[in-house]
């Protein structure tokens, strides 16, 4: 091969003279046509001269030049002082000549060319390389099935009686298999009988890229990763070597059966080899579904044992099942954000009102996530006057607090207002400000009247800033949850103190009653100096029931409903689950809640009514209230019998005195005053139960019965507890609501349109 003298200086430097060419500087591989013209890539016979490719060369000529270079690369000869050195790491071709110039270097990668943006120069670097050996198409994984061909396993079982060997499945030289998995299963059955495990070993491919050799070795093959370890590897030489047949099958070429370790004897021991712990596809799907629905590992294994008839028939161990469940968890956690967004897209396609908002930090990582659906928005529209918010649930992969907005419907059932909820990475004032702002925006810019939370200071500040007109109260459950820690033996299930404390906390109606009962409790059990009781008494206006007087709370004085919702979540959502699974399982919880609400609706509309006292007032209550609220009204009606009426001012004021006032605790009120307003249209009791709950107390009901009132005054029938609680239309259509009476139609056209609209509705 001869290289022109004019090109030698450039080749010696190993760079192209086109210094401004970026492709040359980066050493990029460019094609001969289509945006990157080949330059200086011609390699000829030993008598030829390499010349740069002209910029005016046509694509066909350019392709011919490159093909000539590729052919010359395979025929290249070395003689004299020209082109005698090859680089193993690749590089540019260096000029070599008899006068001592540096020898040429040929890269082992494919031929590369340099694009020229200016006029071609004779001082051009030539880039050539080894041509990669072409690979043919992949061969078939197994040979074609023939009906008359007897499989190797069937042949081994049939010939067992004639062989008189100790094992049924016995691989021998020349055994032919249709596929590699068949050979693996055959050898695995043999290893089970003998008492060892197997795994795939070395393999080899031919020039066509088809696997032509495979070794299946003992589970103890190979060296341990480090000395003085508990590894089972002992360099065991046992193996089965398989080669390909001409028709695409596999045959046994070599068998080594000697082990350098002890063989296992019992089934319990053999099952712990990985090759003998096979979980079939159907069992895998079953395990996946059970684990997604928060069934623990022990119960999953027991269920599978029941399906197999006995636990002894299960073809894998609980340890293997635990490993598989760990793999499932890792697969579910992979690409969690994308899967969560896909889950939201699916929910949005089924619910046009579904929406979610995400807060990200400076690194674009999710900081807070809030989502809701159309049904939850409607629930908030009807029953969003009182909500509880709690962030104690943290059973997820990222240990992020999960917040729930929970309220009560007209059946006094817990309902989730947020549709989904809120996942927070940190509980700071800024995070809570964002949560409350976005929540109110998603719910139609309508803040609640009352919200109950835990004692988090950041949450309290955020509520004051974002919902200044909302009444904020602490959850008494959170206030008293550390009572056991601070009160010790006084606060046990069987102690009198615990029962007395709960009575003071839950049953006191007025501030005077509460403070008197609290003082009596401390005197009786000598706990005046208890730090915990002193601290919670100082903040009693934040959590004690009597201090809620005049504030509507829908009979909620704690976030116990949020706590019960958290308890429900633990039944649906597995521990440390990823966000996408959390969203899916959370939807199942909502579905079950809707189903229970549907049952109460059916019970209210179709179920019969049992009147216990047969008062006209009771009959009216059964017509307006839902069944659950009617039963609560019945409990108040039952307590009416324990009071006598004392008329203070006829038609204006009455006192209710308890019939066993002398037997009650000294701090309990013996008498409650009931005032009548607007000629009997409105009643007020000093216990404040109606203002707190929205239902008449037993004292006011006693006055109604005493005065012979047959129906509950409309002022005291709060719509949120009635059958028609969801009959809330926009303001421009409010005159069509059932509680507004029949609409007054002023024209025939209006009447006809109204009747037509009702038919469509």
mmCIF file of N, CA and C in Angstrom, residues 197-286:
data_model
loop_
_atom_site.group_PDB
_atom_site.id
_atom_site.type_symbol
_atom_site.label_atom_id
_atom_site.label_comp_id
_atom_site.label_asym_id
_atom_site.label_seq_id
_atom_site.Cartn_x
_atom_site.Cartn_y
_atom_site.Cartn_z
ATOM 1 N N UNK A 197 -29.528 -28.981 43.726
ATOM 2 C CA UNK A 197 -30.197 -27.992 42.896
ATOM 3 C C UNK A 197 -29.343 -27.637 41.696
ATOM 4 N N UNK A 198 -29.943 -26.989 40.716
ATOM 5 C CA UNK A 198 -29.230 -26.661 39.483
ATOM 6 C C UNK A 198 -29.432 -25.200 39.125
ATOM 7 N N UNK A 199 -28.609 -24.746 38.194
ATOM 8 C CA UNK A 199 -28.756 -23.414 37.617
ATOM 9 C C UNK A 199 -28.040 -23.381 36.284
ATOM 10 N N UNK A 200 -28.360 -22.389 35.451
ATOM 11 C CA UNK A 200 -27.716 -22.262 34.149
ATOM 12 C C UNK A 200 -26.264 -21.838 34.322
ATOM 13 N N UNK A 201 -25.383 -22.448 33.526
ATOM 14 C CA UNK A 201 -23.971 -22.117 33.563
ATOM 15 C C UNK A 201 -23.533 -21.391 32.306
ATOM 16 N N UNK A 202 -22.379 -21.772 31.780
ATOM 17 C CA UNK A 202 -21.827 -21.110 30.601
ATOM 18 C C UNK A 202 -22.650 -21.439 29.359
ATOM 19 N N UNK A 203 -22.558 -20.541 28.369
ATOM 20 C CA UNK A 203 -23.217 -20.765 27.091
ATOM 21 C C UNK A 203 -22.356 -20.174 25.977
ATOM 22 N N UNK A 204 -22.672 -20.542 24.732
ATOM 23 C CA UNK A 204 -21.905 -20.046 23.600
ATOM 24 C C UNK A 204 -22.833 -19.858 22.411
ATOM 25 N N UNK A 205 -22.515 -18.869 21.578
ATOM 26 C CA UNK A 205 -23.296 -18.594 20.383
ATOM 27 C C UNK A 205 -22.442 -18.818 19.146
ATOM 28 N N UNK A 206 -23.109 -19.144 18.048
ATOM 29 C CA UNK A 206 -22.391 -19.316 16.792
ATOM 30 C C UNK A 206 -22.345 -17.992 16.030
ATOM 31 N N UNK A 207 -21.826 -18.016 14.796
ATOM 32 C CA UNK A 207 -21.660 -16.787 14.028
ATOM 33 C C UNK A 207 -22.995 -16.169 13.647
ATOM 34 N N UNK A 208 -24.049 -16.950 13.668
ATOM 35 C CA UNK A 208 -25.378 -16.422 13.349
ATOM 36 C C UNK A 208 -26.094 -15.839 14.560
ATOM 37 N N UNK A 209 -25.434 -15.792 15.702
ATOM 38 C CA UNK A 209 -26.049 -15.244 16.906
ATOM 39 C C UNK A 209 -26.992 -16.208 17.585
ATOM 40 N N UNK A 210 -26.945 -17.483 17.247
ATOM 41 C CA UNK A 210 -27.821 -18.486 17.841
ATOM 42 C C UNK A 210 -27.060 -19.252 18.913
ATOM 43 N N UNK A 211 -27.689 -19.464 20.041
ATOM 44 C CA UNK A 211 -27.041 -20.208 21.117
ATOM 45 C C UNK A 211 -26.851 -21.649 20.660
ATOM 46 N N UNK A 212 -25.619 -22.120 20.750
ATOM 47 C CA UNK A 212 -25.314 -23.469 20.272
ATOM 48 C C UNK A 212 -24.793 -24.379 21.370
ATOM 49 N N UNK A 213 -24.477 -23.846 22.551
ATOM 50 C CA UNK A 213 -24.011 -24.651 23.668
ATOM 51 C C UNK A 213 -24.529 -24.057 24.965
ATOM 52 N N UNK A 214 -24.938 -24.930 25.881
ATOM 53 C CA UNK A 214 -25.424 -24.477 27.179
ATOM 54 C C UNK A 214 -25.037 -25.502 28.230
ATOM 55 N N UNK A 215 -24.522 -25.009 29.345
ATOM 56 C CA UNK A 215 -24.206 -25.872 30.475
ATOM 57 C C UNK A 215 -25.214 -25.636 31.590
ATOM 58 N N UNK A 216 -25.668 -26.699 32.200
ATOM 59 C CA UNK A 216 -26.530 -26.644 33.389
ATOM 60 C C UNK A 216 -25.727 -27.262 34.515
ATOM 61 N N UNK A 217 -25.413 -26.485 35.535
ATOM 62 C CA UNK A 217 -24.462 -26.892 36.569
ATOM 63 C C UNK A 217 -25.168 -27.073 37.900
ATOM 64 N N UNK A 218 -24.443 -27.631 38.842
ATOM 65 C CA UNK A 218 -24.952 -27.826 40.206
ATOM 66 C C UNK A 218 -25.063 -26.479 40.917
ATOM 67 N N UNK A 219 -25.973 -26.396 41.870
ATOM 68 C CA UNK A 219 -26.148 -25.155 42.619
ATOM 69 C C UNK A 219 -24.961 -24.792 43.474
ATOM 70 N N UNK A 220 -24.034 -25.742 43.695
ATOM 71 C CA UNK A 220 -22.831 -25.461 44.481
ATOM 72 C C UNK A 220 -21.623 -25.185 43.593
ATOM 73 N N UNK A 221 -21.845 -24.990 42.285
ATOM 74 C CA UNK A 221 -20.735 -24.716 41.380
ATOM 75 C C UNK A 221 -20.188 -23.315 41.619
ATOM 76 N N UNK A 222 -18.921 -23.137 41.254
ATOM 77 C CA UNK A 222 -18.298 -21.829 41.383
ATOM 78 C C UNK A 222 -17.627 -21.625 42.720
ATOM 79 N N UNK A 223 -16.845 -20.553 42.791
ATOM 80 C CA UNK A 223 -16.128 -20.220 44.011
ATOM 81 C C UNK A 223 -16.908 -19.202 44.822
ATOM 82 N N UNK A 224 -16.776 -19.238 46.140
ATOM 83 C CA UNK A 224 -17.409 -18.177 46.946
ATOM 84 C C UNK A 224 -16.780 -16.821 46.664
ATOM 85 N N UNK A 225 -17.580 -15.766 46.820
ATOM 86 C CA UNK A 225 -17.093 -14.421 46.528
ATOM 87 C C UNK A 225 -15.942 -14.018 47.439
ATOM 88 N N UNK A 226 -15.936 -14.519 48.635
ATOM 89 C CA UNK A 226 -14.833 -14.224 49.557
ATOM 90 C C UNK A 226 -14.621 -15.431 50.470
ATOM 91 N N UNK A 227 -13.445 -15.518 50.998
ATOM 92 C CA UNK A 227 -13.132 -16.614 51.897
ATOM 93 C C UNK A 227 -13.810 -16.417 53.246
ATOM 94 N N UNK A 228 -13.889 -17.519 53.961
ATOM 95 C CA UNK A 228 -14.482 -17.510 55.306
ATOM 96 C C UNK A 228 -15.892 -16.915 55.289
ATOM 97 N N UNK A 229 -16.723 -17.438 54.366
ATOM 98 C CA UNK A 229 -18.099 -16.973 54.234
ATOM 99 C C UNK A 229 -19.050 -18.163 54.369
ATOM 100 N N UNK A 230 -20.320 -17.879 54.437
ATOM 101 C CA UNK A 230 -21.347 -18.922 54.582
ATOM 102 C C UNK A 230 -21.888 -19.380 53.238
ATOM 103 N N UNK A 231 -21.202 -19.062 52.147
ATOM 104 C CA UNK A 231 -21.668 -19.431 50.819
ATOM 105 C C UNK A 231 -21.663 -20.950 50.649
ATOM 106 N N UNK A 232 -22.635 -21.464 49.865
ATOM 107 C CA UNK A 232 -22.730 -22.897 49.588
ATOM 108 C C UNK A 232 -21.870 -23.307 48.402
ATOM 109 N N UNK A 233 -21.236 -22.376 47.733
ATOM 110 C CA UNK A 233 -20.421 -22.716 46.571
ATOM 111 C C UNK A 233 -19.160 -23.479 46.997
ATOM 112 N N UNK A 234 -18.936 -24.587 46.307
ATOM 113 C CA UNK A 234 -17.800 -25.443 46.671
ATOM 114 C C UNK A 234 -17.048 -25.956 45.450
ATOM 115 N N UNK A 235 -17.181 -25.279 44.301
ATOM 116 C CA UNK A 235 -16.521 -25.708 43.064
ATOM 117 C C UNK A 235 -16.963 -27.103 42.640
ATOM 118 N N UNK A 236 -18.221 -27.404 42.848
ATOM 119 C CA UNK A 236 -18.747 -28.705 42.437
ATOM 120 C C UNK A 236 -18.710 -28.791 40.908
ATOM 121 N N UNK A 237 -18.195 -29.903 40.389
ATOM 122 C CA UNK A 237 -18.000 -30.047 38.949
ATOM 123 C C UNK A 237 -19.177 -30.693 38.242
ATOM 124 N N UNK A 238 -20.239 -31.052 38.970
ATOM 125 C CA UNK A 238 -21.383 -31.714 38.353
ATOM 126 C C UNK A 238 -22.043 -30.784 37.339
ATOM 127 N N UNK A 239 -22.332 -31.316 36.168
ATOM 128 C CA UNK A 239 -22.965 -30.482 35.148
ATOM 129 C C UNK A 239 -23.514 -31.355 34.031
ATOM 130 N N UNK A 240 -24.329 -30.716 33.201
ATOM 131 C CA UNK A 240 -24.885 -31.310 31.987
ATOM 132 C C UNK A 240 -24.609 -30.343 30.850
ATOM 133 N N UNK A 241 -23.864 -30.833 29.813
ATOM 134 C CA UNK A 241 -23.528 -29.959 28.688
ATOM 135 C C UNK A 241 -24.397 -30.335 27.494
ATOM 136 N N UNK A 242 -25.033 -29.322 26.908
ATOM 137 C CA UNK A 242 -25.957 -29.526 25.802
ATOM 138 C C UNK A 242 -25.438 -28.829 24.553
ATOM 139 N N UNK A 243 -25.602 -29.490 23.415
ATOM 140 C CA UNK A 243 -25.272 -28.889 22.123
ATOM 141 C C UNK A 243 -26.493 -28.942 21.221
ATOM 142 N N UNK A 244 -26.457 -28.132 20.172
ATOM 143 C CA UNK A 244 -27.570 -28.048 19.231
ATOM 144 C C UNK A 244 -27.525 -29.192 18.222
ATOM 145 N N UNK A 245 -28.703 -29.668 17.862
ATOM 146 C CA UNK A 245 -28.827 -30.617 16.762
ATOM 147 C C UNK A 245 -29.053 -29.851 15.465
ATOM 148 N N UNK A 246 -28.987 -30.560 14.350
ATOM 149 C CA UNK A 246 -29.157 -29.903 13.056
ATOM 150 C C UNK A 246 -30.557 -29.349 12.852
ATOM 151 N N UNK A 247 -31.545 -29.979 13.501
ATOM 152 C CA UNK A 247 -32.928 -29.527 13.318
ATOM 153 C C UNK A 247 -33.377 -28.540 14.383
ATOM 154 N N UNK A 248 -32.444 -27.989 15.180
ATOM 155 C CA UNK A 248 -32.787 -26.959 16.165
ATOM 156 C C UNK A 248 -33.052 -27.475 17.555
ATOM 157 N N UNK A 249 -32.914 -28.781 17.784
ATOM 158 C CA UNK A 249 -33.100 -29.324 19.120
ATOM 159 C C UNK A 249 -31.814 -29.276 19.931
ATOM 160 N N UNK A 250 -31.797 -29.992 21.036
ATOM 161 C CA UNK A 250 -30.645 -30.042 21.923
ATOM 162 C C UNK A 250 -30.369 -31.498 22.286
ATOM 163 N N UNK A 251 -29.090 -31.839 22.416
ATOM 164 C CA UNK A 251 -28.732 -33.193 22.832
ATOM 165 C C UNK A 251 -27.643 -33.118 23.895
ATOM 166 N N UNK A 252 -27.582 -34.151 24.712
ATOM 167 C CA UNK A 252 -26.626 -34.207 25.816
ATOM 168 C C UNK A 252 -25.277 -34.649 25.266
ATOM 169 N N UNK A 253 -24.274 -33.786 25.394
ATOM 170 C CA UNK A 253 -22.934 -34.091 24.921
ATOM 171 C C UNK A 253 -22.044 -34.623 26.036
ATOM 172 N N UNK A 254 -22.242 -34.112 27.255
ATOM 173 C CA UNK A 254 -21.360 -34.501 28.359
ATOM 174 C C UNK A 254 -22.141 -34.467 29.661
ATOM 175 N N UNK A 255 -21.858 -35.450 30.525
ATOM 176 C CA UNK A 255 -22.486 -35.522 31.850
ATOM 177 C C UNK A 255 -21.394 -35.734 32.874
ATOM 178 N N UNK A 256 -21.423 -34.921 33.926
ATOM 179 C CA UNK A 256 -20.546 -35.119 35.084
ATOM 180 C C UNK A 256 -21.437 -35.265 36.306
ATOM 181 N N UNK A 257 -21.325 -36.375 36.982
ATOM 182 C CA UNK A 257 -22.271 -36.702 38.057
ATOM 183 C C UNK A 257 -21.643 -36.765 39.434
ATOM 184 N N UNK A 258 -20.376 -36.470 39.580
ATOM 185 C CA UNK A 258 -19.716 -36.568 40.889
ATOM 186 C C UNK A 258 -19.826 -35.234 41.625
ATOM 187 N N UNK A 259 -20.286 -35.303 42.878
ATOM 188 C CA UNK A 259 -20.428 -34.106 43.722
ATOM 189 C C UNK A 259 -19.334 -34.096 44.779
ATOM 190 N N UNK A 260 -18.922 -32.923 45.184
ATOM 191 C CA UNK A 260 -17.950 -32.781 46.269
ATOM 192 C C UNK A 260 -18.605 -32.259 47.542
ATOM 193 N N UNK A 261 -19.899 -32.429 47.659
ATOM 194 C CA UNK A 261 -20.648 -31.968 48.838
ATOM 195 C C UNK A 261 -21.715 -32.995 49.167
ATOM 196 N N UNK A 262 -22.313 -32.832 50.314
ATOM 197 C CA UNK A 262 -23.338 -33.762 50.766
ATOM 198 C C UNK A 262 -24.641 -33.509 50.007
ATOM 199 N N UNK A 263 -25.340 -34.579 49.651
ATOM 200 C CA UNK A 263 -26.628 -34.488 48.976
ATOM 201 C C UNK A 263 -27.752 -34.475 50.004
ATOM 202 N N UNK A 264 -28.808 -33.712 49.702
ATOM 203 C CA UNK A 264 -29.930 -33.584 50.621
ATOM 204 C C UNK A 264 -30.880 -34.765 50.462
ATOM 205 N N UNK A 265 -31.603 -35.093 51.557
ATOM 206 C CA UNK A 265 -32.431 -36.293 51.556
ATOM 207 C C UNK A 265 -33.923 -36.006 51.663
ATOM 208 N N UNK A 266 -34.310 -35.081 52.530
ATOM 209 C CA UNK A 266 -35.736 -34.865 52.785
ATOM 210 C C UNK A 266 -36.296 -33.790 51.856
ATOM 211 N N UNK A 267 -37.613 -33.828 51.697
ATOM 212 C CA UNK A 267 -38.285 -32.823 50.853
ATOM 213 C C UNK A 267 -38.135 -31.425 51.428
ATOM 214 N N UNK A 268 -38.195 -31.313 52.765
ATOM 215 C CA UNK A 268 -38.065 -29.997 53.396
ATOM 216 C C UNK A 268 -36.719 -29.370 53.090
ATOM 217 N N UNK A 269 -35.666 -30.195 52.987
ATOM 218 C CA UNK A 269 -34.342 -29.678 52.662
ATOM 219 C C UNK A 269 -34.242 -29.321 51.183
ATOM 220 N N UNK A 270 -34.746 -30.196 50.309
ATOM 221 C CA UNK A 270 -34.628 -29.969 48.870
ATOM 222 C C UNK A 270 -35.404 -28.740 48.413
ATOM 223 N N UNK A 271 -36.507 -28.447 49.081
ATOM 224 C CA UNK A 271 -37.338 -27.316 48.663
ATOM 225 C C UNK A 271 -36.611 -25.977 48.746
ATOM 226 N N UNK A 272 -35.525 -25.920 49.505
ATOM 227 C CA UNK A 272 -34.837 -24.648 49.672
ATOM 228 C C UNK A 272 -33.831 -24.374 48.560
ATOM 229 N N UNK A 273 -33.674 -25.303 47.604
ATOM 230 C CA UNK A 273 -32.899 -24.984 46.407
ATOM 231 C C UNK A 273 -33.740 -24.077 45.510
ATOM 232 N N UNK A 274 -33.177 -22.993 44.985
ATOM 233 C CA UNK A 274 -33.972 -22.086 44.128
ATOM 234 C C UNK A 274 -34.602 -22.771 42.927
ATOM 235 N N UNK A 275 -33.925 -23.778 42.371
ATOM 236 C CA UNK A 275 -34.483 -24.435 41.187
ATOM 237 C C UNK A 275 -35.724 -25.258 41.504
ATOM 238 N N UNK A 276 -35.920 -25.602 42.780
ATOM 239 C CA UNK A 276 -37.080 -26.393 43.176
ATOM 240 C C UNK A 276 -38.181 -25.538 43.788
ATOM 241 N N UNK A 277 -38.022 -24.231 43.747
ATOM 242 C CA UNK A 277 -39.029 -23.322 44.289
ATOM 243 C C UNK A 277 -39.670 -22.565 43.136
ATOM 244 N N UNK A 278 -40.457 -23.238 42.392
ATOM 245 C CA UNK A 278 -41.070 -22.643 41.204
ATOM 246 C C UNK A 278 -42.496 -22.209 41.517
ATOM 247 N N UNK A 279 -42.773 -20.929 41.337
ATOM 248 C CA UNK A 279 -44.133 -20.399 41.527
ATOM 249 C C UNK A 279 -44.733 -20.201 40.137
ATOM 250 N N UNK A 280 -45.786 -20.936 39.839
ATOM 251 C CA UNK A 280 -46.371 -20.872 38.506
ATOM 252 C C UNK A 280 -47.064 -19.534 38.271
ATOM 253 N N UNK A 281 -47.441 -19.275 37.031
ATOM 254 C CA UNK A 281 -47.999 -17.982 36.632
ATOM 255 C C UNK A 281 -49.293 -17.672 37.362
ATOM 256 N N UNK A 282 -50.167 -18.655 37.493
ATOM 257 C CA UNK A 282 -51.461 -18.407 38.129
ATOM 258 C C UNK A 282 -51.293 -18.118 39.624
ATOM 259 N N UNK A 283 -50.366 -18.837 40.250
ATOM 260 C CA UNK A 283 -50.110 -18.562 41.671
ATOM 261 C C UNK A 283 -49.484 -17.188 41.856
ATOM 262 N N UNK A 284 -48.631 -16.786 40.925
ATOM 263 C CA UNK A 284 -48.034 -15.448 41.003
ATOM 264 C C UNK A 284 -49.114 -14.366 40.929
ATOM 265 N N UNK A 285 -50.061 -14.527 40.014
ATOM 266 C CA UNK A 285 -51.136 -13.538 39.892
ATOM 267 C C UNK A 285 -51.978 -13.496 41.164
ATOM 268 N N UNK A 286 -52.242 -14.674 41.744
ATOM 269 C CA UNK A 286 -53.024 -14.717 42.986
ATOM 270 C C UNK A 286 -52.289 -14.009 44.114
#
